[in-house]
Each structure stands twice: as C-alpha cells, then as structure tokens.
Amino acid sequence: MAPLTDFYQLTMAYGHWRAGRHRLPAAAELFFRRGPFRGAFALAAGLAEGLRCLRAFRFSAADVAYLRSVLPSTTEDAFFDYLATLDASEVPFLQVKGPLLVVQLLETMLLCLVNYASLVATNAARFRFLAGPDMKLMEIGLRRAQGPDGALSASKYSYIGGFDCTSNVLAGKLYGIPVRGTIAHSFVMSFTSLEEVQPRELLPLAGGEPVDLPALAKSLLQQVCELLQIPPEKTNRGELAAFVSYAISFPHDFQGLLDTYCVRRSGLPNFCAVALALHQLGYRAVGVRLDSGDLAQQSKEIRRVFRACGAHFQVPWFETIPIAVSNDISEQSLEEFIREGSEIDMIGVGTNLVTCPLQPSLGCVYKLVEVNGSPRMKLTEDEEKMTIPGIKTIYRLYDAAGHPFMDLMALEEEPSPSAGQELAIRVLGRLGETSKVVPTTVEPLHRTYFRDGQVCEPLPSLPEVRSHAQVSLSLLSPAHRRLHEPQPYPVAVTERLHNLLTELRQVTQ
C-alpha cells in the first residue's frame, strides 16, 4: 500500500531527504472541519484498515523501480535506496508521530482509508436514527457503488453504522456480515404457467408423503381470491409458478416479490396461496417485498390482507409476516413512512446509502502540527482553514445526563481535566470569549494502537466495532442527534492552547 499516495508526497519526501530533514521528529493530525450532512455528529471509521496498512507499509523492489521511472532523472540513487528501507516502525495513529518524511508519506493513504469509510458509516447511522431500533435495514448498493472497492467499503461501514445485513456476498465472505436476498422481477417474469414448475413435490416438514405443491397452491388460490373478492383469472399464473418454484427450492425461506404485475390483483393473492400451502406442510413464509409504487400505503393494504387471511384460515402468524421495501429509498422516504404510519418491517437502501448523494465527501484533512519540537500552524486568509498548532490530547466532556456536550483539545503536556472541575475554555468559532464548563465525566479519546512497527492492542472484531459505534451514538443528546437543524456540537481549546495559537498567529503575521 505504500505507493497509495499522491505524487507530490514523493517529491516532498525527496526534498526533505536531500535537505537532511527526513528524520526530524514530526507530528500530524487527521481531522475534519464540518460535520457531514449538516449534522452534529460523525462516526470515525477506517481506523483498523489504516493500522493494517501501517503494519505493512513498505516500498517493494517493484515499487522502487516504478518510482525511478516517474521521478525526475536528477533524483539521486541513494534516495531510492533509502525508500527501500522505510517502514512505519515509529508511527502511531491517528495522531501521527514519527520521522518527518514518513509522516508526510502517510497522508494520502490515511485520508483515502478514513474519508469514505467515515462518510458511509455516518450516512448509515442517519438512516438508523430515522428507522428506529426495531426496523431491519439492508444494504443493497453493490450495483450502484463506485466500483467493487467502493461497494465492499460501503457494505462494511454501513454495517458499522447500524445496518443489519447486506446483499453483497463477497462482503459477507470477507467480513462476516449477514447476507440476505431472495428473488428479482426477472425470476418471476421467466415463468408463464404452473406446468413449468419442476420438481413439483415437497415433503412435509414433519415427514410423510410428498405433496404436489403447484396443485395445492392453485386450490388455495381459489379460496384466497374468494376471500379478497378478486377474480381468479386476474391473477398471473406465471407469477404463481415462480412463487411455487421458489417455495419448493427454499421452503424455510420463502419470500414473495409482489409487484412484478399488480400487487393487489395478482402478487398478493398468489403469495398468500403459496404461503398457506407451505403452512399446510409445516413451513412458514418469511416475508414479502415491494419495489415500486406508494410503499407506505401498499404496506398497510398488505397488512390488512394478511390479517384477513390469518383470521379466515386460522393461521395466527400470517398477521405478522414481515413486509420489506426497496426502490431508491432515501432519508426523505423514511420520514414519509413514519408520517404515514406504514406497516413496513424491513428496508433495503442502495444508491442513497453507498453514493452519499447528500454529501459525496467528508473532507478530512491531514496537517503537520509539530516539527522537531516546534509547533506548526497553517495560517491563511480563509480562517476556517487555519490549523490548531502543537501535539494535542482530546477529551470528551459529558453532562449529568450522560450525554457528551463538548470535545476539548489540550496540549499534550497539560494535566488532564477531572470530573467536577471547572474548566476555562475557548470554543472554536468564538475564540474571543472565555467560557466555563464543569463536566460530570471526562473521557480521553486518544489511545495508542501502533508502536514500534506493530499493532500494540488487539483490534476489535467488526461486530464489536459495530456495537461500540451504536452505544456511542445512543449517548448523543436529542439536540445533537436530530438530522435537521441540530444544535451544533462544540469543540473547544484550553486557555493554554489558545495562548499558543494567539502567539503563533502574531509571530507568523
């Protein structure tokens, strides 16, 4: 992964090496300036991938040969020999400390690994907040993602953000994420009549003689149509054949896609007939899916039919058959489902999750904050792009209700703040005024995971990361959690750090 960098990182590396500055101790920080999606929170993700890449950070012989071909011919041979010896044995993460040349070279790789991962995880968390804790969320963005790498990342980080499963089989294999999926419209359209169903028989779950499922489903369809007052000839027999064929193949996992033709007149009665046939053999259908139309309204109509069938045929579980929906689901879609009081149990989200159309980039940056023991600061005419100098420790401050209410940056050498201690702070964006806060709990956010070329703490599993993320999100106050016009989450600096900032601004100007 060492060549996963911008070309100018290498030209700067050569400049540092030629000037004899390449081993100066340096520190850089990776951060973002604005919360994504105009929200007040973000999930940090991609950290484990960054650690794995640091552990494997090497320029191979083939890498060095390629760099020789693209760097100017005046580049000294000794520089390439030096690159061949490089590793990340002196660099921790995400606050990065180490030799200046290596700290610089890591910038692009770390930004690449963290930016998109954090954006998708945060986007997924927003969908989870809207859906609530009980709704099942499925990531289905593989065919719309920015290539296979983007698709795999989206599956992984949407799972961390709160999704329950994915349609991406490779993501399931690589990361252990639960995979789900049944049939598409093409499967339903491929059948024209019950005569095409092969095999036709299904063994009852409790054992006994095999049953002709197409015949049983056809018989039950007459009864369902009579109950729903639908002419049987209006139902599509190819659709019925597709449902029967799928039920024979997967009797424990039968789910019907209802909208290939007409939901009310065909998809719904055909599904009920096959589900009731399976029930007579001891099996239970697992759900239905909708992919078009007014999803909230249709879900309510479907639930009424399920209740009617459950009561009429004396099948109590029929009333609770899960209803899943897809079809370009967005945050706005979920808000409409809530307003209309839908009966939806599971939602598949693709394009609006994996491509993050509301904000295509998080905008993380990576800036030097110290070189050779001297604080460094970027000072520009755009005050938002000004950096905070010095190596820092970050603390999260909690109120009496257990909600985080502020993150506080302090110089690394400052004593740690304590719970119940009154702190004099300056909030970014209002640096001209001092404020006083008294936290009930203080949590240090930095932990060392990489030292001397090795990951020095066990990395949590993906389910553990997901659990930690969900617990952290649950601690947010309602004011910071809401997705529209949230209360801004403040980030502050200590008086000592503010004094350093003021001093360097005056010197630099």
XYZ file of C-alpha atoms in Angstrom:
509
model
C 0.000 0.000 0.000
C 2.999 2.366 0.231
C 2.508 3.655 -3.352
C -1.128 4.536 -2.492
C -0.171 8.200 -2.341
C -0.181 11.428 -4.308
C 2.867 12.101 -6.446
C 3.687 15.308 -4.605
C 4.183 13.346 -1.386
C 7.170 11.705 -3.053
C 8.601 14.937 -4.405
C 8.302 16.480 -0.927
C 9.879 13.348 0.569
C 12.862 13.792 -1.753
C 13.087 17.449 -0.754
C 13.198 16.527 2.939
C 15.728 13.742 2.301
C 18.063 15.910 0.228
C 17.981 18.650 2.879
C 18.809 16.152 5.598
C 15.481 16.831 7.350
C 13.858 13.480 6.714
C 14.414 12.109 10.227
C 13.301 15.178 12.161
C 10.599 14.187 14.659
C 7.223 15.399 13.440
C 3.532 15.064 14.223
C 0.418 15.394 12.104
C -3.284 15.143 12.806
C -6.157 13.892 10.688
C -9.459 15.693 11.218
C -12.470 17.276 9.521
C -13.773 20.806 9.866
C -17.524 20.401 9.413
C -19.916 17.643 10.422
C -21.199 15.711 7.392
C -24.748 16.047 6.026
C -25.174 19.316 8.004
C -25.403 17.188 11.112
C -23.800 17.447 14.535
C -22.106 14.040 14.644
C -19.879 11.737 12.611
C -18.692 8.161 13.031
C -14.940 7.675 12.667
C -14.291 4.565 10.572
C -11.470 3.026 8.583
C -9.094 3.111 11.544
C -8.376 -0.613 11.565
C -7.598 -0.557 7.839
C -5.171 2.286 8.490
C -3.429 0.256 11.171
C -3.132 -2.768 8.904
C -1.635 -0.613 6.168
C 0.856 0.923 8.607
C 1.932 -2.553 9.655
C 2.535 -3.492 6.017
C 4.000 -0.135 4.933
C 6.964 -0.970 2.672
C 8.217 0.036 -0.763
C 8.897 -3.234 -2.578
C 11.625 -3.618 -5.194
C 8.935 -3.285 -7.884
C 7.604 -0.128 -6.193
C 11.075 1.426 -6.113
C 11.670 0.513 -9.746
C 8.431 2.221 -10.721
C 9.298 5.337 -8.720
C 12.629 5.519 -10.525
C 10.696 5.657 -13.798
C 8.373 8.513 -12.783
C 10.541 10.779 -10.608
C 12.873 13.221 -12.400
C 16.076 11.713 -13.751
C 18.067 14.039 -11.474
C 16.775 12.208 -8.383
C 19.759 10.684 -6.603
C 20.059 6.885 -6.476
C 20.657 6.984 -2.733
C 17.118 8.301 -2.224
C 15.664 5.185 -3.818
C 17.928 3.024 -1.664
C 16.557 4.873 1.363
C 12.938 4.321 0.286
C 13.623 0.585 0.127
C 14.492 0.644 3.858
C 11.420 2.575 5.002
C 8.731 1.224 7.262
C 6.297 2.687 9.779
C 8.043 1.368 12.875
C 7.985 4.809 14.560
C 4.416 5.959 13.724
C 1.245 5.731 15.869
C -2.266 6.558 14.565
C -4.443 8.696 14.086
C -2.390 11.372 15.643
C 0.737 10.510 13.710
C 4.214 10.945 15.164
C 7.453 9.869 13.548
C 10.189 10.892 11.113
C 9.079 13.867 9.032
C 9.462 12.089 5.689
C 7.365 9.087 6.775
C 4.713 11.237 8.453
C 4.374 13.129 5.177
C 4.209 9.998 3.018
C 1.338 8.548 5.055
C -1.024 11.487 4.467
C -2.797 10.384 1.306
C -3.126 6.734 2.276
C -4.697 7.518 5.634
C -7.062 10.097 4.171
C -8.135 7.612 1.494
C -8.871 4.945 4.097
C -10.702 7.163 6.581
C -12.666 9.689 4.484
C -15.107 7.431 2.636
C -15.346 4.908 5.465
C -16.391 7.578 7.965
C -18.795 9.187 5.488
C -20.662 5.935 4.763
C -20.746 4.908 8.426
C -22.214 8.296 9.342
C -24.733 8.108 6.487
C -25.804 4.661 7.688
C -26.182 5.962 11.246
C -28.546 8.660 9.990
C -30.727 6.034 8.305
C -30.686 4.014 11.542
C -31.778 7.034 13.595
C -34.698 7.626 11.240
C -35.708 3.967 11.059
C -35.578 3.415 14.805
C -34.079 0.445 16.658
C -36.589 -2.217 15.550
C -36.640 -1.710 11.777
C -34.399 -4.075 9.819
C -32.069 -2.256 7.428
C -30.403 -3.997 4.486
C -27.612 -2.507 2.366
C -28.253 -3.257 -1.335
C -25.895 -0.805 -3.069
C -23.498 -3.187 -4.847
C -24.692 -2.434 -8.377
C -24.719 1.344 -7.798
C -21.473 1.774 -5.871
C -18.319 3.365 -7.237
C -16.731 0.106 -8.342
C -16.064 -3.080 -6.363
C -13.796 -1.363 -3.824
C -16.433 1.245 -3.067
C -19.087 -1.449 -2.832
C -17.130 -3.545 -0.336
C -16.319 -0.491 1.768
C -19.955 0.575 1.708
C -21.113 -2.853 2.899
C -18.577 -2.923 5.721
C -19.038 0.606 7.003
C -22.819 0.732 6.651
C -22.845 -2.338 8.912
C -20.807 -0.402 11.486
C -23.235 2.495 11.107
C -26.197 0.322 12.076
C -27.400 -1.706 9.080
C -28.287 -5.321 9.814
C -27.262 -7.123 6.633
C -26.105 -6.761 3.037
C -26.872 -8.219 -0.375
C -23.127 -8.235 -1.151
C -21.975 -11.865 -0.986
C -18.265 -11.013 -1.153
C -18.666 -8.611 1.771
C -20.349 -11.412 3.690
C -17.466 -13.739 2.933
C -14.710 -11.245 3.755
C -16.209 -9.528 6.780
C -18.797 -11.931 8.206
C -21.695 -9.535 7.621
C -25.077 -11.327 7.429
C -26.220 -11.634 3.783
C -29.830 -11.596 2.609
C -31.771 -11.716 -0.642
C -34.427 -13.733 -2.428
C -35.730 -13.130 -5.971
C -35.881 -10.352 -8.551
C -38.548 -9.490 -11.107
C -36.603 -11.398 -13.759
C -37.193 -14.671 -11.916
C -40.936 -14.029 -11.748
C -41.093 -12.970 -15.411
C -39.277 -16.112 -16.545
C -42.319 -18.324 -15.765
C -45.580 -18.466 -17.725
C -47.533 -21.393 -16.237
C -47.602 -23.968 -13.447
C -46.645 -26.661 -15.959
C -43.093 -25.239 -15.931
C -42.576 -25.976 -12.242
C -40.041 -28.762 -11.714
C -39.770 -30.512 -9.342
C -43.390 -30.297 -8.264
C -43.413 -32.151 -4.965
C -42.391 -31.060 -1.482
C -42.049 -33.228 1.604
C -43.987 -32.087 4.691
C -41.692 -30.770 7.401
C -42.868 -33.429 9.840
C -42.343 -36.195 7.281
C -44.800 -38.275 5.270
C -45.750 -38.482 1.637
C -44.596 -35.713 -0.756
C -47.246 -33.202 -1.805
C -47.872 -31.678 -5.245
C -47.315 -28.053 -4.232
C -48.479 -26.427 -7.518
C -51.815 -28.229 -7.249
C -52.227 -27.323 -3.577
C -51.356 -23.667 -4.215
C -53.772 -23.498 -7.153
C -56.554 -24.864 -4.984
C -55.842 -22.399 -2.188
C -55.647 -19.513 -4.675
C -59.352 -20.028 -5.419
C -60.151 -19.647 -1.720
C -57.906 -16.592 -1.288
C -59.446 -14.871 -4.326
C -62.928 -15.567 -2.959
C -61.956 -14.026 0.402
C -60.377 -10.972 -1.228
C -63.128 -10.688 -3.847
C -60.649 -10.901 -6.718
C -61.475 -12.800 -9.942
C -59.022 -15.729 -10.090
C -58.450 -15.131 -13.810
C -56.933 -11.722 -12.953
C -54.001 -13.360 -11.194
C -50.897 -14.053 -13.225
C -50.227 -17.801 -13.412
C -46.594 -17.304 -14.368
C -46.136 -15.353 -11.142
C -47.833 -18.152 -9.199
C -45.498 -20.650 -10.857
C -42.457 -18.577 -9.907
C -43.580 -18.387 -6.284
C -44.274 -22.135 -6.150
C -40.943 -22.985 -7.744
C -39.079 -20.783 -5.291
C -41.023 -22.182 -2.344
C -40.081 -25.744 -3.355
C -36.420 -24.704 -3.553
C -36.455 -22.733 -0.281
C -39.426 -23.851 1.833
C -37.894 -22.394 5.014
C -37.043 -19.036 3.391
C -39.909 -18.245 1.062
C -40.313 -14.528 0.360
C -42.515 -13.166 -2.415
C -41.773 -10.159 -4.625
C -45.263 -8.783 -5.130
C -45.056 -6.013 -7.731
C -43.917 -7.668 -10.962
C -47.508 -7.316 -12.203
C -50.312 -5.979 -9.983
C -49.806 -6.185 -6.216
C -53.482 -6.215 -5.241
C -54.899 -8.402 -8.008
C -52.012 -10.802 -8.546
C -48.890 -10.634 -6.390
C -50.671 -10.598 -3.062
C -53.199 -13.418 -3.681
C -50.533 -15.569 -5.355
C -48.207 -15.105 -2.385
C -50.949 -15.878 0.141
C -51.884 -19.057 -1.713
C -48.294 -20.347 -1.739
C -47.657 -19.284 1.872
C -50.815 -21.084 3.003
C -49.792 -24.166 1.035
C -46.428 -24.149 2.767
C -48.181 -23.738 6.103
C -50.188 -26.915 5.498
C -46.871 -28.728 5.060
C -45.438 -27.243 8.268
C -43.379 -24.376 6.841
C -43.636 -20.624 7.447
C -43.092 -17.924 4.809
C -40.516 -15.309 5.869
C -41.931 -12.217 4.159
C -42.816 -10.179 1.097
C -41.049 -7.373 -0.742
C -42.264 -4.310 -2.648
C -40.141 -2.388 -5.111
C -42.466 0.227 -6.629
C -45.474 2.435 -6.027
C -46.673 4.053 -2.804
C -44.784 1.761 -0.460
C -46.313 3.011 2.785
C -49.883 2.779 1.539
C -49.341 -0.623 -0.037
C -47.785 -1.937 3.162
C -50.953 -1.027 5.072
C -53.140 -2.725 2.468
C -50.954 -5.837 2.542
C -51.103 -5.976 6.329
C -54.926 -5.819 6.209
C -54.958 -8.743 3.771
C -52.563 -10.749 5.950
C -54.794 -10.180 8.955
C -57.869 -11.215 6.999
C -56.171 -14.379 5.729
C -54.786 -15.185 9.176
C -58.236 -14.960 10.705
C -60.093 -16.731 7.872
C -57.665 -19.640 7.509
C -56.884 -19.752 11.249
C -53.168 -19.112 10.794
C -52.226 -16.576 13.525
C -48.631 -15.976 12.385
C -49.899 -14.813 8.996
C -50.813 -11.445 10.504
C -47.165 -10.689 11.320
C -45.486 -11.690 8.046
C -42.652 -9.138 7.583
C -43.037 -6.572 4.800
C -39.818 -5.371 3.138
C -39.459 -2.474 0.697
C -36.846 -1.099 -1.674
C -36.843 1.392 -4.595
C -34.360 4.258 -4.272
C -35.022 4.710 -0.551
C -33.730 7.986 0.905
C -33.903 9.795 4.239
C -36.979 11.563 2.899
C -38.569 8.173 2.150
C -38.125 7.065 5.750
C -39.600 10.310 7.023
C -42.645 9.748 4.801
C -43.041 6.163 6.053
C -43.093 7.484 9.622
C -45.602 10.222 8.833
C -47.962 7.811 7.069
C -47.772 5.122 9.750
C -46.580 2.342 7.448
C -46.536 -1.386 8.210
C -43.009 -1.806 6.832
C -40.670 -4.110 8.774
C -37.519 -4.079 6.620
C -35.980 -1.534 4.260
C -33.370 -2.075 1.562
C -31.233 1.000 0.862
C -28.807 1.214 -2.043
C -27.932 4.313 -4.037
C -28.690 6.883 -1.345
C -26.559 4.977 1.143
C -23.442 3.946 -0.775
C -23.028 7.022 -3.010
C -23.875 9.554 -0.255
C -25.558 11.991 -2.689
C -26.348 14.491 0.078
C -22.599 14.916 0.641
C -20.211 12.964 -1.595
C -17.087 13.667 0.508
C -16.391 14.041 4.213
C -13.455 16.392 3.697
C -10.959 15.011 6.212
C -7.578 16.755 6.090
C -4.142 15.869 7.443
C -1.902 18.655 8.725
C 1.504 18.986 10.349
C 1.221 20.302 13.909
C 4.836 19.970 15.099
C 8.316 19.539 13.608
C 11.451 18.977 15.694
C 9.672 20.024 18.883
C 8.394 23.285 17.409
C 4.620 23.786 16.911
C 3.487 24.339 13.337
C 0.421 26.220 12.178
C -1.226 26.881 8.837
C -2.412 30.500 8.717
C -4.414 31.551 5.674
C -6.813 34.283 4.664
C -9.594 31.703 4.982
C -9.866 31.461 8.771
C -11.726 28.150 8.580
C -8.605 26.547 7.081
C -6.365 27.729 9.906
C -4.923 24.802 11.872
C -4.511 24.410 15.624
C -0.777 24.043 16.414
C 1.008 21.630 18.714
C 0.628 17.982 19.693
C -2.695 17.682 21.461
C -4.739 15.399 23.639
C -8.505 15.295 23.076
C -11.071 14.869 25.834
C -14.815 14.279 25.566
C -16.828 16.026 28.261
C -20.153 14.575 29.497
C -23.039 16.191 31.356
C -25.011 14.821 34.295
C -27.435 13.037 31.945
C -24.560 11.056 30.418
C -24.592 12.937 27.101
C -21.370 14.257 25.555
C -21.644 18.046 25.300
C -18.177 19.141 24.131
C -14.809 17.882 22.878
C -11.830 19.699 24.387
C -8.366 19.995 22.837
C -5.421 20.469 25.200
C -1.678 20.490 24.690
C -0.166 17.082 25.297
C 1.862 18.284 28.282
C -1.151 19.815 30.076
C -2.612 17.952 33.068
C -5.786 16.023 32.305
C -9.048 17.706 33.288
C -11.068 15.996 36.008
C -14.739 15.291 36.522
C -16.345 18.083 38.537
C -13.501 20.508 37.782
C -14.409 23.954 36.446
C -12.589 24.446 33.146
C -11.833 27.699 31.360
C -12.181 27.046 27.653
C -12.490 28.786 24.269
C -14.990 27.391 21.777
C -13.840 27.263 18.147
C -15.690 29.940 16.246
C -15.895 32.072 19.401
C -12.241 32.249 20.396
C -12.582 35.841 21.561
C -14.515 34.869 24.687
C -13.732 32.574 27.604
C -16.377 30.134 28.835
C -16.579 27.998 31.950
C -17.772 24.388 31.930
C -17.962 21.690 34.600
C -18.045 18.141 33.172
C -19.575 15.272 35.109
C -17.374 12.773 33.267
C -14.166 13.217 31.253
C -13.134 10.662 28.617
C -9.690 10.776 26.946
C -10.206 9.960 23.256
C -6.665 9.101 22.154
C -5.357 5.564 22.565
C -2.079 4.234 21.207
C -2.687 1.309 18.870
C 0.532 1.318 16.833
C 4.077 1.486 18.241
C 7.487 0.258 17.052
C 6.070 -1.069 13.804
C 3.418 -3.224 15.441
C -0.236 -3.017 16.396
C 0.125 -2.922 20.180
C -3.501 -3.595 21.191
C -5.890 -6.264 19.886
C -8.105 -4.885 17.146
C -11.817 -5.364 17.855
C -13.882 -7.568 15.569
C -16.355 -5.994 13.161
C -19.364 -6.864 15.390
C -17.518 -5.308 18.354
C -16.832 -2.144 16.357
C -20.485 -2.015 15.317
C -21.641 -2.454 18.907
C -19.284 0.272 20.159
C -20.477 2.657 17.450
C -24.134 2.052 18.265
C -23.575 2.557 22.000
C -21.685 5.794 21.306
C -24.466 7.064 19.054
C -27.083 6.207 21.678
C -25.333 8.528 24.147
C -25.835 11.583 21.949
C -28.314 14.106 23.264
C -31.516 14.512 21.217
C -30.399 18.034 20.292
C -27.226 16.700 18.644
C -28.839 13.555 17.250
C -31.597 15.158 15.215
C -30.923 15.225 11.497
C -32.469 18.592 10.640
C -31.085 21.784 12.145
C -29.322 20.056 15.041
C -27.691 22.007 17.816
C -24.027 22.388 16.803
C -21.654 20.182 18.779
C -18.910 22.451 20.185
C -15.193 21.797 20.024
C -13.065 23.901 22.360
C -9.442 24.559 23.292
C -7.901 25.152 26.684
C -6.639 28.611 27.627
C -3.058 27.383 27.327
C -3.611 26.079 23.805
C -5.417 29.288 22.895
C -2.439 31.301 24.141
C -0.101 29.267 21.900
C -2.437 29.801 18.981
C -2.525 33.568 19.589
C 1.248 33.748 19.988
C 1.947 31.896 16.737
C -0.564 33.979 14.819
C 1.173 37.149 15.929
C 4.639 35.792 15.059
C 3.521 34.458 11.684
C 1.737 37.662 10.717
